[in-house]
Coordinates of C-alpha atoms and ligand atoms in Angstrom, one line a residue:
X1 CA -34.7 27.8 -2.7
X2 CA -34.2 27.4 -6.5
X3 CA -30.7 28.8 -7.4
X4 CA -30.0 30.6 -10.8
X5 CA -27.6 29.8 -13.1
X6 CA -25.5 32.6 -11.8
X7 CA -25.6 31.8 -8.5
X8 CA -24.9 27.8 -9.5
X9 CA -21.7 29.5 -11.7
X10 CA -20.4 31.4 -8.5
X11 CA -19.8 28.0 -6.6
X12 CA -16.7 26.0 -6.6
X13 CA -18.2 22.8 -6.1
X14 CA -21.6 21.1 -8.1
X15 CA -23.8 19.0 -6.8
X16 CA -25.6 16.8 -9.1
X17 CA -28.3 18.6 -9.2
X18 CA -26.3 22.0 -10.1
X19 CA -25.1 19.6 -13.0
X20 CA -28.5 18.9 -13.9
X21 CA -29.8 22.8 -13.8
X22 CA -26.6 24.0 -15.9
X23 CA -27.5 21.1 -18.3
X24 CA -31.3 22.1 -19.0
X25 CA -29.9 26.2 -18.5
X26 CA -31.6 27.7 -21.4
X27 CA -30.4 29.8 -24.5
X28 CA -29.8 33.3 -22.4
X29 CA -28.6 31.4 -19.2
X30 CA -26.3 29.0 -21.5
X31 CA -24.5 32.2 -22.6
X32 CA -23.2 32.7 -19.0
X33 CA -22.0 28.9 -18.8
X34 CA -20.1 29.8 -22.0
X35 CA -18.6 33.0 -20.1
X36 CA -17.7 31.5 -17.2
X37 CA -15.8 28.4 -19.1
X38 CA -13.8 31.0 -21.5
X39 CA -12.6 32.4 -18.3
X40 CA -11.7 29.3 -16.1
X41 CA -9.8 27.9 -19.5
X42 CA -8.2 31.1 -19.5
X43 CA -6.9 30.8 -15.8
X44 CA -6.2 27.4 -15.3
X45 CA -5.0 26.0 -19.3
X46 CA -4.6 29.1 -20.9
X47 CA -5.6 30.6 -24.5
X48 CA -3.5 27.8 -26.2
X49 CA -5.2 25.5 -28.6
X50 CA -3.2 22.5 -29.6
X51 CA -3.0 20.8 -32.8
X52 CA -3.3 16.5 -32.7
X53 CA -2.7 15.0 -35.7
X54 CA -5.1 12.2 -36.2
X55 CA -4.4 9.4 -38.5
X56 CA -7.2 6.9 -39.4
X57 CA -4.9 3.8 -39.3
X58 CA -7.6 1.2 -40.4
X59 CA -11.3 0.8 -40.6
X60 CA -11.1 -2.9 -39.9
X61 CA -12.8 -3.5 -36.4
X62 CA -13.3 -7.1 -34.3
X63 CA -16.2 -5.1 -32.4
X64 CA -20.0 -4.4 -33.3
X65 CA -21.0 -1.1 -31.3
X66 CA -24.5 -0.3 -32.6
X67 CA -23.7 3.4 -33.3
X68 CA -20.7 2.9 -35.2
X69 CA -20.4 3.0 -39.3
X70 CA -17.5 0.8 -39.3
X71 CA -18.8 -1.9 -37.2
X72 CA -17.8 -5.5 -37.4
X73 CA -21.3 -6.0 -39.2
X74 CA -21.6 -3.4 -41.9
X75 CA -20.6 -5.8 -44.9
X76 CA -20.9 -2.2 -47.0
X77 CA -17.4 -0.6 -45.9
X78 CA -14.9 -1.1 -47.7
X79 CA -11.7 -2.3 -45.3
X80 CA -8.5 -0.9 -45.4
X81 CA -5.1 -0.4 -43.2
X82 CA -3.0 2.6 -43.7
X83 CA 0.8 1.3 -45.0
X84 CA 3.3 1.8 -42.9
X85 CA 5.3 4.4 -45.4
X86 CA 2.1 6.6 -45.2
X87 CA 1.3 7.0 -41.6
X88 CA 4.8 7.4 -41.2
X89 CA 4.5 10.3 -43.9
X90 CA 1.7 11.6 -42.1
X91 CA 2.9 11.7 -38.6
X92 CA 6.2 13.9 -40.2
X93 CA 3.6 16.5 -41.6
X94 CA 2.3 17.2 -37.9
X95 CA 5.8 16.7 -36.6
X96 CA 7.8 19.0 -39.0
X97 CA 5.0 21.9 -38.8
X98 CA 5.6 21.6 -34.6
X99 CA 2.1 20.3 -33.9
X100 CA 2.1 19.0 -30.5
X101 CA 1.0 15.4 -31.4
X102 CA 0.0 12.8 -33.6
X103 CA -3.3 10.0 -32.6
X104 CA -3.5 7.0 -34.2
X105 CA -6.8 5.9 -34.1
X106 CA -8.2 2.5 -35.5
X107 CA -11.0 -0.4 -35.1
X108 CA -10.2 -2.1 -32.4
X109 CA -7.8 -5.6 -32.8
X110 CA -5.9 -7.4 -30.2
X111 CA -4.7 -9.6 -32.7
X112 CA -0.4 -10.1 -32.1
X113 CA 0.2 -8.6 -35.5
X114 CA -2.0 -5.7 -35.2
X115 CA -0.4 -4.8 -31.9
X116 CA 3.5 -6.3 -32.9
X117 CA 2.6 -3.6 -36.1
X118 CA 2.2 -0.4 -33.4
X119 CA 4.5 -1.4 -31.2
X120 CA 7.0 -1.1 -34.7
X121 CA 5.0 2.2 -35.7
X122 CA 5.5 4.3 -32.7
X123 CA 9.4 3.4 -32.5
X124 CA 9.3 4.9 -36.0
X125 CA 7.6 7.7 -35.1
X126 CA 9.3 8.7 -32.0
X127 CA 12.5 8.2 -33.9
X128 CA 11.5 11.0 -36.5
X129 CA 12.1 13.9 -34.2
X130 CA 15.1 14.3 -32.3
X131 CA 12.8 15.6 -29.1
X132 CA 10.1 12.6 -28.1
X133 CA 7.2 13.5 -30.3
X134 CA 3.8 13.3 -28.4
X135 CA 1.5 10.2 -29.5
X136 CA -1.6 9.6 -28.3
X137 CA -3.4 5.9 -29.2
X138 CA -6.9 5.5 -29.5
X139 CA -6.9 1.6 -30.1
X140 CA -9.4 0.4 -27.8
X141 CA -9.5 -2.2 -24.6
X142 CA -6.1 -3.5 -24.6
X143 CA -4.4 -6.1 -22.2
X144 CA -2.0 -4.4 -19.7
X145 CA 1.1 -5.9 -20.4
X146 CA 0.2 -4.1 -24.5
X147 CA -0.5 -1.0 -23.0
X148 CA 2.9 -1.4 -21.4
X149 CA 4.6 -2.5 -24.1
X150 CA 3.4 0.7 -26.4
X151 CA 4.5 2.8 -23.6
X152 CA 7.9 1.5 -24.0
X153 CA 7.9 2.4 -27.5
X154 CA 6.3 5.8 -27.2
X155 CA 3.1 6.2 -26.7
X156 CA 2.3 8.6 -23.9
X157 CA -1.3 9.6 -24.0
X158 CA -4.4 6.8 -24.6
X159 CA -8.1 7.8 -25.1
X160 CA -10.8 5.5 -24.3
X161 CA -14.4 6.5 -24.6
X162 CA -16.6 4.8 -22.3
X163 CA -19.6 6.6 -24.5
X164 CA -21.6 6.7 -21.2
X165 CA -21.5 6.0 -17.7
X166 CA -25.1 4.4 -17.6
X167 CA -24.3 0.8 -17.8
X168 CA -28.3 0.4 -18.9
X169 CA -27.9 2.5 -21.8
X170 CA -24.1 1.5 -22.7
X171 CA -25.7 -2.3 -22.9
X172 CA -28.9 -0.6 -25.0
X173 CA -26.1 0.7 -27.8
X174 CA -23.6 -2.0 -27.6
X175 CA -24.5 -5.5 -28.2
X176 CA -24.5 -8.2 -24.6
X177 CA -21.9 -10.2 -25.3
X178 CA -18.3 -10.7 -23.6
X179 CA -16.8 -8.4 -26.2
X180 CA -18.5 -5.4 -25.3
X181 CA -18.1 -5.1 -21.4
X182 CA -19.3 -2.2 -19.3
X183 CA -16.7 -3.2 -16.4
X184 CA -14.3 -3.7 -18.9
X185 CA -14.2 -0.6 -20.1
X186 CA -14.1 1.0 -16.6
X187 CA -11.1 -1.3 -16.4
X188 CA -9.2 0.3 -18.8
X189 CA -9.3 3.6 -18.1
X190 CA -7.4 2.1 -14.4
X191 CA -5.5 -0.2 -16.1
X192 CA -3.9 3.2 -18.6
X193 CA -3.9 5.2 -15.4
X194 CA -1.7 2.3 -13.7
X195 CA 0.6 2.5 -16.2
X196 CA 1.3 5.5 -16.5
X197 CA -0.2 6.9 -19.3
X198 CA -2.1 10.5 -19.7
X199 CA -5.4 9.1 -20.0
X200 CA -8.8 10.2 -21.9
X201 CA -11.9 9.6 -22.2
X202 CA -15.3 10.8 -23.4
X203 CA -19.2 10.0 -24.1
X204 CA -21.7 10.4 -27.0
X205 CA -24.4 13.3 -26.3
X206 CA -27.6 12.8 -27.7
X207 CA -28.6 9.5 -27.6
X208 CA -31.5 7.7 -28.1
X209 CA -32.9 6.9 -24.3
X210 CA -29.9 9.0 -23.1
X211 CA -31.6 11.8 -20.2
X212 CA -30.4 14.9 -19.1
X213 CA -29.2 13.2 -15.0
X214 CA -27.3 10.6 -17.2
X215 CA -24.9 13.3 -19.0
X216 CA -24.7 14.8 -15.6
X217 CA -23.4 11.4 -14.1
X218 CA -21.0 11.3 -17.5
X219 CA -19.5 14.9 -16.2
X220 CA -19.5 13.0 -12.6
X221 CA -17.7 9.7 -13.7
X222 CA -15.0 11.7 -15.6
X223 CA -14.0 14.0 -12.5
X224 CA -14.2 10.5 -10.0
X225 CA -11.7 8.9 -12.6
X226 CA -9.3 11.4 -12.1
X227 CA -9.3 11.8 -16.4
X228 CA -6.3 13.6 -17.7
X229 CA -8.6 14.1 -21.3
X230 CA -12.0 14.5 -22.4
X231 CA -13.4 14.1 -26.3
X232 CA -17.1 14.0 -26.6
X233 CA -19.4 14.6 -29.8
X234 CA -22.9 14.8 -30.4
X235 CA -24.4 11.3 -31.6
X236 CA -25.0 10.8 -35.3
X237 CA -27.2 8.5 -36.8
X238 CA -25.7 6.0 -39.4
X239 CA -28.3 4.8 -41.4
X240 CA -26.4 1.1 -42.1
X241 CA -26.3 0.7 -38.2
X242 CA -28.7 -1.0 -35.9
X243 CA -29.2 2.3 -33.7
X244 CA -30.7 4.2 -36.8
X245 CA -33.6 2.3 -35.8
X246 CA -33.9 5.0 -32.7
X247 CA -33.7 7.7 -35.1
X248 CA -37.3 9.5 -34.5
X249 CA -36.7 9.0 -30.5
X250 CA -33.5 11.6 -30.9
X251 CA -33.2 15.5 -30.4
X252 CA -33.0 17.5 -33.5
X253 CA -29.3 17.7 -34.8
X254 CA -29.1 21.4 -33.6
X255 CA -30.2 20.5 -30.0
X256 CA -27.7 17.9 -30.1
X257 CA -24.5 20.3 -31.3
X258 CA -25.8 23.0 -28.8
X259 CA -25.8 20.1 -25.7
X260 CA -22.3 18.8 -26.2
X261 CA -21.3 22.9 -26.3
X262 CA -22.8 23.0 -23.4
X263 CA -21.2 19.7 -21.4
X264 CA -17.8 21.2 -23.1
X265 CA -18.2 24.1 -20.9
X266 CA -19.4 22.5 -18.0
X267 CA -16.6 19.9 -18.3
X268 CA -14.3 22.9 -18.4
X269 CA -15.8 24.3 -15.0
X270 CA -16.2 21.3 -13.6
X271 CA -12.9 20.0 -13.9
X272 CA -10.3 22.8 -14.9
X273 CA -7.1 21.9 -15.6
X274 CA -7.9 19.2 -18.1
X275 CA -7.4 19.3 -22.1
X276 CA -11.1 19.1 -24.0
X277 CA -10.8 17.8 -27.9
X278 CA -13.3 19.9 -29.9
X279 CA -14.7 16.8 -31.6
X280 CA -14.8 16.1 -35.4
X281 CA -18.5 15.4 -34.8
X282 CA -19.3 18.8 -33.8
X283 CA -18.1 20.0 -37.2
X284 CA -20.1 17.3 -38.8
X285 CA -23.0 19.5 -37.5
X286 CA -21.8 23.2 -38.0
X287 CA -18.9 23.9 -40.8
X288 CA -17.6 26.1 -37.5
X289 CA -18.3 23.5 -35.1
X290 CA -14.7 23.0 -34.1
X291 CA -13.9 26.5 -33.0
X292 CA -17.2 26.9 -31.4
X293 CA -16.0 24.0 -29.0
X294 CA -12.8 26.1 -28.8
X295 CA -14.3 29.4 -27.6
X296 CA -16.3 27.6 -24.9
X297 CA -13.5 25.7 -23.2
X298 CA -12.1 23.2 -25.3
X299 CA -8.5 23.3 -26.1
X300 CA -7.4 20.6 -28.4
X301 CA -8.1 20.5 -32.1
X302 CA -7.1 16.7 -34.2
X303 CA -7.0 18.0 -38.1
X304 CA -7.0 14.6 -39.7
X305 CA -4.1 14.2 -41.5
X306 CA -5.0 10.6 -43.1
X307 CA -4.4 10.0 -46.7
X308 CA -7.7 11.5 -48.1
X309 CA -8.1 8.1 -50.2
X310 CA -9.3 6.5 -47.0
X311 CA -11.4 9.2 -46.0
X312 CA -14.5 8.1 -47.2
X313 CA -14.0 4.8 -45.6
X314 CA -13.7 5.8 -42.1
X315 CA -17.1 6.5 -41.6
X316 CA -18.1 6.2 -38.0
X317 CA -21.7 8.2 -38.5
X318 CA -23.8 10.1 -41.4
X319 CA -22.2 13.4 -42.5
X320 CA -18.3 13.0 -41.1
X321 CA -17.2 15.9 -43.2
X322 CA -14.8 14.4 -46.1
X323 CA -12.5 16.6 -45.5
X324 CA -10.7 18.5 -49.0
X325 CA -7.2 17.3 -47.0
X326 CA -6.0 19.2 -44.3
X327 CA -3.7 21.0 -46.4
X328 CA -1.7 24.4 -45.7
X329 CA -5.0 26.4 -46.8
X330 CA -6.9 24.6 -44.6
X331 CA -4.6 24.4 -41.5
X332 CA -4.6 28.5 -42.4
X333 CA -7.9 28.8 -41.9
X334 CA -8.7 27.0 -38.7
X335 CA -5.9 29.1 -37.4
X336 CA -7.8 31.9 -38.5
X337 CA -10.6 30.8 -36.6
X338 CA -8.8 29.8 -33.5
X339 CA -7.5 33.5 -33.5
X340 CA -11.4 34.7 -33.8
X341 CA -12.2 32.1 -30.7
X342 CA -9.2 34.2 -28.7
X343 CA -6.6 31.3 -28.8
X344 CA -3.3 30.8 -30.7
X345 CA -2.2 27.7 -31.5
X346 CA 0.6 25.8 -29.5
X347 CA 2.9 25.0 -31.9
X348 CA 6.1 23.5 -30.4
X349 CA 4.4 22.6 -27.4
X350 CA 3.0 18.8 -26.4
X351 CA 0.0 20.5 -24.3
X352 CA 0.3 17.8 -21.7
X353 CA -2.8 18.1 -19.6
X354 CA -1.8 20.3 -16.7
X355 CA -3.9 18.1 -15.0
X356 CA -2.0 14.8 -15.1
X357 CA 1.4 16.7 -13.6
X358 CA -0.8 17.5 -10.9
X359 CA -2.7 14.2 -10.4
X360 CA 1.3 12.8 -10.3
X361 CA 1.9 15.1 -7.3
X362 CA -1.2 14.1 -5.4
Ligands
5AD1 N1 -21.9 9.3 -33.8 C1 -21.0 9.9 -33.1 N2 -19.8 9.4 -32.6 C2 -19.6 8.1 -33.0 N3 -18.5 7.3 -32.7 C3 -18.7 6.1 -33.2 N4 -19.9 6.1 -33.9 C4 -20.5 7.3 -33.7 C5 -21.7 8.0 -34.2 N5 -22.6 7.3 -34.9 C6 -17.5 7.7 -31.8 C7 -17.4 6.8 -30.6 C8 -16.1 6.2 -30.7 C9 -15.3 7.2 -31.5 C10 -14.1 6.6 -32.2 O1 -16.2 7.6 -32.4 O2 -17.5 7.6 -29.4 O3 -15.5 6.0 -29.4
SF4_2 FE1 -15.2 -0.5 -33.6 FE2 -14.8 1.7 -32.2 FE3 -16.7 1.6 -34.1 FE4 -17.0 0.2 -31.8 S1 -16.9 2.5 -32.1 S2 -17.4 -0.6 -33.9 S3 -14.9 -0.4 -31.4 S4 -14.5 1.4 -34.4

């Protein structure tokens, strides 16, 4: 018998295939997967949104992902590294207005001053409240004696996206080569789990040669790993990258920013109690994009809070909005709109993933 999208929503538990139907549900039936994840967000994380502050740290990148504007191989970016007076500087902004956290996120080194340099920044930063601050890394595949070592110093949180669970299509948009590894990406995520960190992950929807069972299997591989964390965004095409070559094989940008909606919301069914980042990507697409992702399950927001002279630099695909800085008005604003999506913002409060004190317990 085929089941309806209602009847899929009543169930506690999803088959693959229910993955699949809620995936292709269309616009009426979507609405309902919408519903459903506003409610289970409500019962199981609450109406909280919580503010990450995200600092760019540097564009500079050892790695040559063929999506990505800030590739190893793009001899048009300009290169830069964020002084250590300025992310410091940063990180007190989020800090000093209660923001639950800050996420340094860079290009990915494993150089021993690139790592000797974090391991200094986060004791700075955890020294600047007199509570530990939340800080989440998002450095890329690390060895796990560094992982340990920023743990030590602070860090509590690390996001690694694994961009999709098809190892076929994660070798079609990353070059073969031992630098980018399939297994060693899976690795990761354990290694981060093993030491203790909350741990994240997430995928790119809409990719060329990407299909509708493998964003199913994506939703799959997060809830087998046990995540703590999701952030996923819609794909988009840099033109100085070798994917753009792809471009007339992908969905229109609208289908795109409605499908990562929808795996948002089916994350949030799927898996609960875990915190979903509304990606910047989404508002790449839609100047409301963010709170969109907020009203259908997602409950973490990362205003970037990077000196705007490095904006322009950092980016990663066509159209990353160049932010006027996050500034007071701005912040105002968003939590305007996080009030219109039925959430108020959690200042004061990490928002740890209620899902990691649980997967402690287990
Ligand atoms: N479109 C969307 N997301 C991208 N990322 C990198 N390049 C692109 C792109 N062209 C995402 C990747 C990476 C994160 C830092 O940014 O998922 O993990
Ligand atoms: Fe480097 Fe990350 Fe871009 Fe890959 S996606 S090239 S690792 S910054």
């Amino acid at each position: 018998m085929h089941k309806t999208i209602a009847q899929i929503l009543q169930q506690e538990e999803f088959s693959k295939k229910d993955l699949i139907s809620l995936l292709s549900a269309d616009n009426t039936e979507t609405e309902l997967i919408f519903k459903k994840a506003a409610e289970v967000k409500s019962a199981y994380v609450g109406n909280s949104t919580y503010f990450r502050g995200l600092i760019e740290l540097s564009n500079i990148c050892t790695k040559n992902c063929f999506y990505c504007g800030i590739r190893r191989g793009n001899k048009k970016v300009e290169r830069y590294t964020v002084p250590d007076d300025e992310v410091i500087q940063a990180a007190k902004y989020a800090l000093d207005r209660h923001w639950g956290s800050v996420v340094i996120q860079s290009g990915e080194r494993q150089d021993k001053e690139f790592t000797d340099r974090i391991e200094h920044l986060l004791k700075e930063i955890s020294g600047l409240t007199g509570e530990k601050p939340g800080i989440t890394l998002s450095l890329g595949e690390q060895k796990p004696e560094v992982y340990e070592r920023w743990l030590a110093a602070g860090a509590t949180r690390y996001l690694v996206r694994i961009e999709t669970s098809n190892r076929d299509l994660f070798y079609k948009i990353h070059p073969k080569d031992g630098l980018h590894d399939f297994d060693k990406r899976i690795r990761a995520l354990y290694d981060l789990q093993k030491a203790g960190y909350m741990t994240g992950t997430g995928v790119m929807i809409g990719l060329p040669f990407q299909t509708t069972e493998d964003l199913a299997d994506d939703l799959i591989f997060m809830k087998e790993l046990d995540i703590d964390m999701c952030g996923m965004g819609p794909y988009i095409e840099h033109e100085d990258t070798p994917l753009y070559e792809y471009k007339d094989l992908l969905l229109p940008l609208e289908e795109r920013y409605r499908l990562t909606l929808k795996m948002i919301a089916i994350l949030r069914i799927y898996m609960k109690d875990v915190n979903i980042a509304s990606a910047t990507a989404l508002q790449a697409i839609n100047p409301d994009g963010r709170e969109e992702g907020i009203r259908v399950g997602a409950n973490v927001i990362m205003p970037n809070i990077t000196p705007v002279k490095y904006h322009a630099s950092y980016n990663l695909y066509k159209g990353k909005p160049q932010i006027v800085p996050e500034t007071d008005e701005y912040i105002n604003n968003l939590e305007r709109q996080i009030a219109m999506a039925g959430d108020v913002v959690g200042y004061g409060d990490k928002g740890d993933p209620k899902h990691f004190a649980k997967r402690n317990k287990k």
